[in-house]
PDB file of C-alpha atoms in Angstrom:
ATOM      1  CA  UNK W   1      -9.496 -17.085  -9.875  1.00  0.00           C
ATOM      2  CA  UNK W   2     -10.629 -16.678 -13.473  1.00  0.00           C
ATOM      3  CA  UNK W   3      -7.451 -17.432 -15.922  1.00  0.00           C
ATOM      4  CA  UNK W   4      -9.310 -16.676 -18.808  1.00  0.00           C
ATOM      5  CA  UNK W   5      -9.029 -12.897 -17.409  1.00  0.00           C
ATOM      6  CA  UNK W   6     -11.940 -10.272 -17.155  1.00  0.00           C
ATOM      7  CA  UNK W   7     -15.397 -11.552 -19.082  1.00  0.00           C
ATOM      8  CA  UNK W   8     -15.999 -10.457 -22.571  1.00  0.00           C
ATOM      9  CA  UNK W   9     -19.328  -8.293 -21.388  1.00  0.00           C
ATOM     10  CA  UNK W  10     -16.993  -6.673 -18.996  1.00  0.00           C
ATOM     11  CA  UNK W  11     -14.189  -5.919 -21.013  1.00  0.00           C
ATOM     12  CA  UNK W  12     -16.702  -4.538 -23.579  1.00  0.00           C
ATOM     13  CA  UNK W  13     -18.465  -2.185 -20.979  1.00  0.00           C
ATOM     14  CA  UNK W  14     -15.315  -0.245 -20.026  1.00  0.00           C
ATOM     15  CA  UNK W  15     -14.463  -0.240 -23.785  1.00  0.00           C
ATOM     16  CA  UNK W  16     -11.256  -2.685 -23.567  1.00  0.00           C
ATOM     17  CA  UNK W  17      -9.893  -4.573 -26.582  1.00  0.00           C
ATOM     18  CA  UNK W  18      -8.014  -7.088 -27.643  1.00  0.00           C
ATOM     19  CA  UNK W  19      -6.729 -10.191 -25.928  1.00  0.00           C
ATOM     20  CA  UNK W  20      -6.298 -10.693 -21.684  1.00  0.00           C
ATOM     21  CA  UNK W  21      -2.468 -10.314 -20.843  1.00  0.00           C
ATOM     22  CA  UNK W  22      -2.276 -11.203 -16.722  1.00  0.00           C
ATOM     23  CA  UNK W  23      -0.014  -8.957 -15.429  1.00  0.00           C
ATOM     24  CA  UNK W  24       2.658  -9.858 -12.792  1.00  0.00           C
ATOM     25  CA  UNK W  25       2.459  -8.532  -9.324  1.00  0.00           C
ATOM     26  CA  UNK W  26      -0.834  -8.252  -6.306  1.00  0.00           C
ATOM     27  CA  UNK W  27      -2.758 -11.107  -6.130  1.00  0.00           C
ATOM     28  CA  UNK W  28      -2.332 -12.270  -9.903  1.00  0.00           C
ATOM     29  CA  UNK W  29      -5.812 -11.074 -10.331  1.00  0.00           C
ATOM     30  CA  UNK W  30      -4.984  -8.008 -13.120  1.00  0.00           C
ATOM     31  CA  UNK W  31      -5.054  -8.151 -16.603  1.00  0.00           C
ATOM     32  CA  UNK W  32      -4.177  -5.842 -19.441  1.00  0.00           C
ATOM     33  CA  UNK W  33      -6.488  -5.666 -22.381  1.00  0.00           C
ATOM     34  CA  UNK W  34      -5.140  -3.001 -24.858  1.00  0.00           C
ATOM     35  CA  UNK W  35      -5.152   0.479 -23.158  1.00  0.00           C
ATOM     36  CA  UNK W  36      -7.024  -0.470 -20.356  1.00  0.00           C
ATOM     37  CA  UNK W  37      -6.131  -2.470 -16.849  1.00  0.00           C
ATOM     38  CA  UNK W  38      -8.790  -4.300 -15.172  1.00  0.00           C
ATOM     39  CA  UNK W  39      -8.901  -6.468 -11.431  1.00  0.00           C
ATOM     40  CA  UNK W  40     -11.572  -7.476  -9.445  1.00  0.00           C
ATOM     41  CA  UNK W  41     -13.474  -5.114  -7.075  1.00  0.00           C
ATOM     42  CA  UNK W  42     -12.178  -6.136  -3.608  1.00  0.00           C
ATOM     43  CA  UNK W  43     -14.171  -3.151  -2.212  1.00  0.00           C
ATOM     44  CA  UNK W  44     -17.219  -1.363  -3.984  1.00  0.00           C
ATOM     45  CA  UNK W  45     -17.715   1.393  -1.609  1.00  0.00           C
ATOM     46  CA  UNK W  46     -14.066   1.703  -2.034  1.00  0.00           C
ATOM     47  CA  UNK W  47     -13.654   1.635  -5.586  1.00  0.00           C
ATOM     48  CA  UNK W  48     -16.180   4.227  -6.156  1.00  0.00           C
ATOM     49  CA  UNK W  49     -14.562   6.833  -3.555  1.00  0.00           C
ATOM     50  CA  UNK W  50     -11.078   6.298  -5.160  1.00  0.00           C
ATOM     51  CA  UNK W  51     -12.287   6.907  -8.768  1.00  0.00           C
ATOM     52  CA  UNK W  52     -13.695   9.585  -7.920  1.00  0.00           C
ATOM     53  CA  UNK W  53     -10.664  11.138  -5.785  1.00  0.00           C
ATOM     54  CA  UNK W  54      -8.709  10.251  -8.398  1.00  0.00           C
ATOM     55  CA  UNK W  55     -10.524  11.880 -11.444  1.00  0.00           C
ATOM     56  CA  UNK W  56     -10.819  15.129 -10.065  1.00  0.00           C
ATOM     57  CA  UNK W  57      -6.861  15.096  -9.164  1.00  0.00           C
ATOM     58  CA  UNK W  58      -4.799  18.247 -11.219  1.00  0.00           C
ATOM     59  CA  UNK W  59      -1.929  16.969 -13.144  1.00  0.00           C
ATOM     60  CA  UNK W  60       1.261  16.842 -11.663  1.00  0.00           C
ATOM     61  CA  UNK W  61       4.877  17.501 -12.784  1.00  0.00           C
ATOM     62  CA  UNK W  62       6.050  15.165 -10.055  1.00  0.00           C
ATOM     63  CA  UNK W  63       3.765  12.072 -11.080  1.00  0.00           C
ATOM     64  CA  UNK W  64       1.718  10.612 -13.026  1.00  0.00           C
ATOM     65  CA  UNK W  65      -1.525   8.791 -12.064  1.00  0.00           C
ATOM     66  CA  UNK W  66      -3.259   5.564 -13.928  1.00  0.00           C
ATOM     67  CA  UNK W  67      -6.836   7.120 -14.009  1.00  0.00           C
ATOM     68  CA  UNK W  68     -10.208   5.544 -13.714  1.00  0.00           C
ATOM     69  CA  UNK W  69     -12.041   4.044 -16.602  1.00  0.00           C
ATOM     70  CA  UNK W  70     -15.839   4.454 -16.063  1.00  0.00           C
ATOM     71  CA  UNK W  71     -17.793   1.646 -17.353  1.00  0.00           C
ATOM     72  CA  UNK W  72     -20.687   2.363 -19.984  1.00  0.00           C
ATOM     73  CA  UNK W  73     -23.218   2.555 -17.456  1.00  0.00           C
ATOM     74  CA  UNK W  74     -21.597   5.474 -15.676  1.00  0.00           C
ATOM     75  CA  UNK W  75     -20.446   3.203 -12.836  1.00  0.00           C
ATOM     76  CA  UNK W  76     -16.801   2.597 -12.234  1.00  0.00           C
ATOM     77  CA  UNK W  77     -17.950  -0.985 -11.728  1.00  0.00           C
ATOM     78  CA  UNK W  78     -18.729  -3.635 -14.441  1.00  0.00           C
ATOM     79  CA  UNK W  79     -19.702  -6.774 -13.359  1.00  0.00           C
ATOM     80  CA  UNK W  80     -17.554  -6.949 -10.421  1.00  0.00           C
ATOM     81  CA  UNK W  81     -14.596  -5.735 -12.033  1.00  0.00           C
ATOM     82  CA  UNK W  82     -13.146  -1.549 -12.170  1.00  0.00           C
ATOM     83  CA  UNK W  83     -10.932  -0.602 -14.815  1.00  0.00           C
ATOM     84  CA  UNK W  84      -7.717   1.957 -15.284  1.00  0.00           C
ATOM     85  CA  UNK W  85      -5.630   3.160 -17.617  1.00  0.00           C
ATOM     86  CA  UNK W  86      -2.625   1.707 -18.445  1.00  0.00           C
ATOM     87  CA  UNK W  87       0.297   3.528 -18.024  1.00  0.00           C
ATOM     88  CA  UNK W  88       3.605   3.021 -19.061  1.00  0.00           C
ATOM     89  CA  UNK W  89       6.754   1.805 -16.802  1.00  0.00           C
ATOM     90  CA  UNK W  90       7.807  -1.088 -14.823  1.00  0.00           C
ATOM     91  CA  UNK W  91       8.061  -0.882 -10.636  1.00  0.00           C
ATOM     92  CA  UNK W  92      11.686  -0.800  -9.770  1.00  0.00           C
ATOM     93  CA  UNK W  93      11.558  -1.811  -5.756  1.00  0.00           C
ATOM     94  CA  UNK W  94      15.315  -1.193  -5.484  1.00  0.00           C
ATOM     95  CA  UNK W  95      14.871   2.326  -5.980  1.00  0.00           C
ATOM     96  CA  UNK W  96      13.127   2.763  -2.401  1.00  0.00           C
ATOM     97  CA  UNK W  97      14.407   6.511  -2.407  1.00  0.00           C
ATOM     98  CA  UNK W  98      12.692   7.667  -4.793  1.00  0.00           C
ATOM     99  CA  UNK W  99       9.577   5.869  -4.618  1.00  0.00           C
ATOM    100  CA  UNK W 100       9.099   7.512  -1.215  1.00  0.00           C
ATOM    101  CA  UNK W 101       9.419  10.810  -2.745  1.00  0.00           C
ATOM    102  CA  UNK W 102       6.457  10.124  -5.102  1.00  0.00           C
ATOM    103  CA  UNK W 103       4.874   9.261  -2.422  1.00  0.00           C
ATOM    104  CA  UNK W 104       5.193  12.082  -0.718  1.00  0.00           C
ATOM    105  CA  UNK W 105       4.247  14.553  -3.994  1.00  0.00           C
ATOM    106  CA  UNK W 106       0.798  12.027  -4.328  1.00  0.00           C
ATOM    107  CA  UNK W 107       0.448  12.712  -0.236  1.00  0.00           C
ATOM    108  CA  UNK W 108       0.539  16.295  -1.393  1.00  0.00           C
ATOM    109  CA  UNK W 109      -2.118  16.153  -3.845  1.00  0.00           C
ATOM    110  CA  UNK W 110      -4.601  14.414  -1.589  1.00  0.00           C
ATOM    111  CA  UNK W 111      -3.999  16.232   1.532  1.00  0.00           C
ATOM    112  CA  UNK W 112      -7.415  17.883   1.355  1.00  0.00           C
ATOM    113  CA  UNK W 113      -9.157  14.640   0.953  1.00  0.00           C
ATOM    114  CA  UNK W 114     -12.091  13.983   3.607  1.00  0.00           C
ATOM    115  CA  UNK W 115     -11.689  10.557   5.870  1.00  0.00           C
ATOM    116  CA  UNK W 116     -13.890   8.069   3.778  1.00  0.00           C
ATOM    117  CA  UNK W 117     -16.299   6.303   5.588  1.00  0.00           C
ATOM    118  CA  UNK W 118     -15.436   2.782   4.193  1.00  0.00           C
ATOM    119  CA  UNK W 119     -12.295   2.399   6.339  1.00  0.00           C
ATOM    120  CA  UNK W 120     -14.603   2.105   9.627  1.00  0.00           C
ATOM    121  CA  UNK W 121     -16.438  -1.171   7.936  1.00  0.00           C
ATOM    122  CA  UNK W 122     -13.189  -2.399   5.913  1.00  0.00           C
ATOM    123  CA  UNK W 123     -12.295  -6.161   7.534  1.00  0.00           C
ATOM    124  CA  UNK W 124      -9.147  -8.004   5.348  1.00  0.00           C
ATOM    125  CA  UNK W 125      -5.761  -8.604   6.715  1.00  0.00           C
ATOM    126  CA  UNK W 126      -4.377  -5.745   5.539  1.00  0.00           C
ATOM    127  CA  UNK W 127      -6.887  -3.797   7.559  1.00  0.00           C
ATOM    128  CA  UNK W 128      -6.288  -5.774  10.873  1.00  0.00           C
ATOM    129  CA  UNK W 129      -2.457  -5.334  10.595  1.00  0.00           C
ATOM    130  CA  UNK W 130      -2.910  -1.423   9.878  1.00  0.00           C
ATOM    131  CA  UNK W 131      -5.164  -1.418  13.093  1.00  0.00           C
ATOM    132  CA  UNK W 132      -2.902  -3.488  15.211  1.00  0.00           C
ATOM    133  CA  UNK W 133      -0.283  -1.205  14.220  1.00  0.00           C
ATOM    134  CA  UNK W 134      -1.966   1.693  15.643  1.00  0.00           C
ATOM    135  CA  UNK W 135      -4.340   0.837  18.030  1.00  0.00           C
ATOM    136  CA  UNK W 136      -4.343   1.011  22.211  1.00  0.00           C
ATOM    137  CA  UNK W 137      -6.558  -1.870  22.151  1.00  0.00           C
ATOM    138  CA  UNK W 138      -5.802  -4.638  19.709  1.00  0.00           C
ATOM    139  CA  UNK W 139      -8.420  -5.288  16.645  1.00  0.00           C
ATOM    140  CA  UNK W 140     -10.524  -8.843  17.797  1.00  0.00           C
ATOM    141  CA  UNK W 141      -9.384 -11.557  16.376  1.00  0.00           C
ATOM    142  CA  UNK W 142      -7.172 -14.439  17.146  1.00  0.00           C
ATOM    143  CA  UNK W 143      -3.523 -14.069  16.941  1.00  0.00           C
ATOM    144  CA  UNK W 144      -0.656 -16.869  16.290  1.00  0.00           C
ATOM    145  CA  UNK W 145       2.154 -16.853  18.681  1.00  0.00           C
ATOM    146  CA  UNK W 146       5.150 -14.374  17.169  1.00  0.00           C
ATOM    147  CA  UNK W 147       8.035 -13.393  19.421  1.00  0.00           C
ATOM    148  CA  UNK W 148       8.933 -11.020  16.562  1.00  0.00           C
ATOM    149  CA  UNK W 149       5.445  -9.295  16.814  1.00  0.00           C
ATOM    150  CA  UNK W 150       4.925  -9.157  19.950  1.00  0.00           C
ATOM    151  CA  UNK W 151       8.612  -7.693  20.421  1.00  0.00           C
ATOM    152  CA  UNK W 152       7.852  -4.722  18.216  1.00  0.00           C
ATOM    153  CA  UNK W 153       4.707  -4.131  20.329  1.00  0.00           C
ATOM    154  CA  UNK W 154       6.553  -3.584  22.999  1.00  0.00           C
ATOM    155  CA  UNK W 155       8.776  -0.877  21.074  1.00  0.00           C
ATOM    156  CA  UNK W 156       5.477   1.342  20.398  1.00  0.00           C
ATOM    157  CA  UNK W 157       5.550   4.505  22.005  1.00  0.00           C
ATOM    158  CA  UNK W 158       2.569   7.273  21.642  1.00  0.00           C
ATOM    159  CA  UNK W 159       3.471   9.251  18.016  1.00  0.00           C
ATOM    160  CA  UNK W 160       0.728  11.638  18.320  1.00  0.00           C
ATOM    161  CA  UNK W 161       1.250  13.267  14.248  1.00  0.00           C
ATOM    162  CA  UNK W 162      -1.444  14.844  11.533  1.00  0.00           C
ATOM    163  CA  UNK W 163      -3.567  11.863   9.821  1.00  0.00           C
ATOM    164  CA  UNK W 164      -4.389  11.669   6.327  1.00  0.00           C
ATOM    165  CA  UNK W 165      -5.259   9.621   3.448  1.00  0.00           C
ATOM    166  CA  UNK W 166      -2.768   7.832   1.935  1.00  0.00           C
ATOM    167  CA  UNK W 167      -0.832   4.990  -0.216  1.00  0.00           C
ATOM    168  CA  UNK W 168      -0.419   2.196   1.805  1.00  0.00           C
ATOM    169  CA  UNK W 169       1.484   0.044   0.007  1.00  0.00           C
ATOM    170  CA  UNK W 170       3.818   2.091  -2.191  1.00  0.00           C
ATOM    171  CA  UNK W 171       7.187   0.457  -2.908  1.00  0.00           C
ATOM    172  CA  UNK W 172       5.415  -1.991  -5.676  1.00  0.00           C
ATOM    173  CA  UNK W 173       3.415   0.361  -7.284  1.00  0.00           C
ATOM    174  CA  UNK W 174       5.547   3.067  -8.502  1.00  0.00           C
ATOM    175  CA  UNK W 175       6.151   2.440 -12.081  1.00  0.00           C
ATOM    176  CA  UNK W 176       9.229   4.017 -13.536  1.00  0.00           C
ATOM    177  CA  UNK W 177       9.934   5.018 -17.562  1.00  0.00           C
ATOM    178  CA  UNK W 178      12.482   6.789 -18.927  1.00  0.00           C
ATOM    179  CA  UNK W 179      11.749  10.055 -19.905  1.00  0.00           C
ATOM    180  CA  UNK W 180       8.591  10.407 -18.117  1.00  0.00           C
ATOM    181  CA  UNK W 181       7.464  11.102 -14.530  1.00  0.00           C
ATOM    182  CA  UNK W 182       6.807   8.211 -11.739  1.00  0.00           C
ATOM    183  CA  UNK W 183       3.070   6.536 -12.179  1.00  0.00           C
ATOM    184  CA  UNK W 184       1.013   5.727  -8.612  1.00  0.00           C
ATOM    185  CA  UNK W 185      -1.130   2.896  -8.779  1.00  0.00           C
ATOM    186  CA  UNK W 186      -3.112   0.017  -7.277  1.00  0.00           C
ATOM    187  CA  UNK W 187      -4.305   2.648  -4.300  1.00  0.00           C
ATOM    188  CA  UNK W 188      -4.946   1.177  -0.733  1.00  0.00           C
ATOM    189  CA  UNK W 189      -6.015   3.673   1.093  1.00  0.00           C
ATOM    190  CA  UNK W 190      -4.882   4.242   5.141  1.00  0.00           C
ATOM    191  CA  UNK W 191      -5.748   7.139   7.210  1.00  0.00           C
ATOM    192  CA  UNK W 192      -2.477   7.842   8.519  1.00  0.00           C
ATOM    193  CA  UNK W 193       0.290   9.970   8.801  1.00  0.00           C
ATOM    194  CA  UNK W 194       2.128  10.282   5.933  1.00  0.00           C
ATOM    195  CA  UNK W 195       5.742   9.169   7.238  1.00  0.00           C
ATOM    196  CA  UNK W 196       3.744   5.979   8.039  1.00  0.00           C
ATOM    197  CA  UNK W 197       3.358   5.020   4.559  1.00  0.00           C
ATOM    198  CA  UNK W 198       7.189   5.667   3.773  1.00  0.00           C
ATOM    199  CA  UNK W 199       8.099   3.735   6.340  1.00  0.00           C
ATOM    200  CA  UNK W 200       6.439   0.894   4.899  1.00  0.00           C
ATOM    201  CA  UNK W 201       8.125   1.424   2.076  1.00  0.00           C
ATOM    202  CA  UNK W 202      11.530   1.269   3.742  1.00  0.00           C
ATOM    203  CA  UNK W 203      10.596  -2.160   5.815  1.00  0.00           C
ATOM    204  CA  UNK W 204       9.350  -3.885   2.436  1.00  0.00           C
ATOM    205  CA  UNK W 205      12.628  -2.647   0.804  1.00  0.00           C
ATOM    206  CA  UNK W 206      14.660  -3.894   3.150  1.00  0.00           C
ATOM    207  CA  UNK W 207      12.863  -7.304   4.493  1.00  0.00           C
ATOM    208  CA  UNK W 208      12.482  -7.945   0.733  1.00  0.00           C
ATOM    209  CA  UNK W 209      14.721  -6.456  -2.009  1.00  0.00           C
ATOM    210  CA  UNK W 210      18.113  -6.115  -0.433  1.00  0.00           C
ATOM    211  CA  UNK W 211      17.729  -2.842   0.659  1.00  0.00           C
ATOM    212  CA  UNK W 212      20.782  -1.600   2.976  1.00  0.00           C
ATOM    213  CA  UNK W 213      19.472  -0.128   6.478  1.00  0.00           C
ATOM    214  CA  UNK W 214      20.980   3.270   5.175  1.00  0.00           C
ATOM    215  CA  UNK W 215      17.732   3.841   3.965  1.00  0.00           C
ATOM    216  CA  UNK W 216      16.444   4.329   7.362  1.00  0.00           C
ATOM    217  CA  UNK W 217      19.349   7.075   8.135  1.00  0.00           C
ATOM    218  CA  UNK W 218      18.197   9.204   4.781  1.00  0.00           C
ATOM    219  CA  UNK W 219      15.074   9.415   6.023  1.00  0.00           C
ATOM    220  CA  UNK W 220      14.991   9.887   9.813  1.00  0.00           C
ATOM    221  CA  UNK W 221      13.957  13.460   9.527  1.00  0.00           C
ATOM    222  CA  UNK W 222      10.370  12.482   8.865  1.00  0.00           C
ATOM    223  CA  UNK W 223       8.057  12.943  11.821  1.00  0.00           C
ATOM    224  CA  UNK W 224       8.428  10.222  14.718  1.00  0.00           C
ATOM    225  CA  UNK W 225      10.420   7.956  11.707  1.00  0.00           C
ATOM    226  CA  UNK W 226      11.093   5.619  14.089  1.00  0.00           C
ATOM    227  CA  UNK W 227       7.914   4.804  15.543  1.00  0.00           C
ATOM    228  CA  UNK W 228       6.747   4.298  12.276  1.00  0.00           C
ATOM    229  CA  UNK W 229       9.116   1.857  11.311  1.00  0.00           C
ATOM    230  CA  UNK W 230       7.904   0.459  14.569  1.00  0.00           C
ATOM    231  CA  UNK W 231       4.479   0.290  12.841  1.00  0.00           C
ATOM    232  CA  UNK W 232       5.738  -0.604   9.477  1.00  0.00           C
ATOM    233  CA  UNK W 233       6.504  -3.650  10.728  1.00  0.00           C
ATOM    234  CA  UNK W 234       3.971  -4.578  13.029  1.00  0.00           C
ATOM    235  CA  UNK W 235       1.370  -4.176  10.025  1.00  0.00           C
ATOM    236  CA  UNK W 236       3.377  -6.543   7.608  1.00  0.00           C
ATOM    237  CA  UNK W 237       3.997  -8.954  10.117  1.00  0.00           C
ATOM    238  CA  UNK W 238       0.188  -8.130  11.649  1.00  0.00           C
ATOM    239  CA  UNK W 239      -1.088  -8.648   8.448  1.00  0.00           C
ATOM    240  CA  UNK W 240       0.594 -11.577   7.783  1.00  0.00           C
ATOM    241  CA  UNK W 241      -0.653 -13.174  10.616  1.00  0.00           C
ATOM    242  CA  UNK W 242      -4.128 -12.709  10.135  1.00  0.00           C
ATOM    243  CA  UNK W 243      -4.500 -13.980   6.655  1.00  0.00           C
ATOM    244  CA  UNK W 244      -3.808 -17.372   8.061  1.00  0.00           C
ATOM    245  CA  UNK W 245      -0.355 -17.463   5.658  1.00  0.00           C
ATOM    246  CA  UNK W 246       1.853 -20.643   6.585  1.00  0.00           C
ATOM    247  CA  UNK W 247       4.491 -19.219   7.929  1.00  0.00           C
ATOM    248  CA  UNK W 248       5.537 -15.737   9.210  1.00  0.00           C
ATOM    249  CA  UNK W 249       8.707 -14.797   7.295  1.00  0.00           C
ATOM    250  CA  UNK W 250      10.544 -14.648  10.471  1.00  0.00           C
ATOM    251  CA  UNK W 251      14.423 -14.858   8.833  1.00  0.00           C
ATOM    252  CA  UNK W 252      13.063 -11.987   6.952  1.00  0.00           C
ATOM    253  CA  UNK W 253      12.180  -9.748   9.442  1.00  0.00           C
ATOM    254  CA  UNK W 254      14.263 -10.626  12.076  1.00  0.00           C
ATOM    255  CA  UNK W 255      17.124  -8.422  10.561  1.00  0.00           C
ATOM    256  CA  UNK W 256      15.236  -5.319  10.017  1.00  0.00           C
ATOM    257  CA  UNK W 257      13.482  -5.831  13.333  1.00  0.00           C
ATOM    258  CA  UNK W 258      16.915  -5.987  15.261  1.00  0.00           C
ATOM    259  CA  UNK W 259      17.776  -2.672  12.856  1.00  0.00           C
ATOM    260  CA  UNK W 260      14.742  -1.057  13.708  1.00  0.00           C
ATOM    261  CA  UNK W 261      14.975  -1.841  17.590  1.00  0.00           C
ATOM    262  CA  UNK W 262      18.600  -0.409  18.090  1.00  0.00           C
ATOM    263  CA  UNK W 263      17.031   2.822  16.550  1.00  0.00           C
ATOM    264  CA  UNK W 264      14.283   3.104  19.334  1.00  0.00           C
ATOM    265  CA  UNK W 265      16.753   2.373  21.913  1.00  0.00           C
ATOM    266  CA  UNK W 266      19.216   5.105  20.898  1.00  0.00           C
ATOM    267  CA  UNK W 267      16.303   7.539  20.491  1.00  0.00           C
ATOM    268  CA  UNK W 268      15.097   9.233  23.481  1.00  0.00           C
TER     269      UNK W 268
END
């Protein structure tokens, strides 16, 4: 990783200046330079669709979004990197509540939005623990012995719901300011059902920042919520496993995996 931030050709192409600030959060990869955010591509295909979804988005009362920066070229790519606009606010992970319903208001705007074709040739760990989650037959690929894994496995029950695109990874990239709406950023993109995504929210909020498992009870009237908490947590702890990470956070998890299995129980 570059500490020195983006290169000076690149900042100049997406017309960013001033001096690199690295910004906290993701992989430590982004950097500020005056009005504009910049991070390495990690996808081109990917970054291309998503600029362009999110240009042609309407404004929205409910949210704001950090849009695209096209380069001077007319690609949204420079050198390797893409660019945004910055936008004010800080992410506030405690307030899991309302973070899922911003997520739900983006889900809204991007209902219409055509299955991209990059998802069927996308291979991270983030992409194998989404598939694991959801798949019949698990993704290839070797997998580390997890009794906590392979114990929500066994919870999963067919949830046969509408798919979409949507925000994968939402409780982190909400940014909150006072006196202005909620800002979306940092888009991974799923094709899933919406209640999917919020559940993820409500498993990182809870395995991570102290979240109370009342947060599961204010939002069980989402479709099939509890098979999605299900796969919530398979695709964290999925994903987890295939990045080849030390050590699955098993203290963790094991709470909110105990939480979450009482629920499937009880529900017939």
């Amino acid at each position: 990783m570059d500490d020195l931030g983006p290169p000076r050709a690149v900042r100049a192409a997406f017309g960013a200046e001033g001096d690199p600030v690295r910004l906290p959060g993701g992989k430590g990869g982004t950097w500020r330079v005056g009005d504009v955010v910049l991070k390495p591509s990690e996808g081109d295909d990917e970054v291309r669709w998503r600029a362009e979804v999110l240009t042609a988005l309407p404004a929205s009362p409910h949210l704001r979004i950090a849009r695209p920066v096209r380069a001077a070229g007319g690609d949204w790519l420079a050198g390797g990197w893409e660019a945004t606009e910055a936008v004010a606010g800080h992410p506030d992970q405690r307030r899991v509540d309302d973070v899922i319903r911003v997520g739900a208001a983006f889900h809204e705007l991007v209902a219409a939005v055509p299955r991209p074709a990059f998802l069927d040739t996308r291979h991270d760990p983030w992409a194998y623990g989404e598939r694991l989650a959801f798949s019949e037959v698990p993704p290839p690929g070797p997998r580390r012995p997890s009794r906590l894994l392979d114990k929500l496995l066994a919870l999963r029950r067919p949830a046969a719901l509408p798919e979409q695109i949507v925000h994968g990874d939402l409780l982190g990239n909400v940014l909150f300011s006072d006196g202005l709406p909620p800002a979306v950023i940092d888009w991974p993109a799923y094709w899933r059902p919406p209640s999917w995504a919020a559940a993820v929210a409500a498993v990182d909020a809870m395995v991570w920042h102290g979240t109370g498992p009342g947060v599961i009870g204010r939002w069980a009237h989402l479709p099939r919520w509890e098979q999605m908490l299900v796969r919530a947590a398979i695709y964290r702890l999925g994903t987890w496993d295939a990045a080849g990470w030390p050590q699955e956070p098993e203290d963790a998890y094991r709470p909110v995996v105990a939480t979450i299995t009482g629920l499937v129980v009880r529900t017939p």
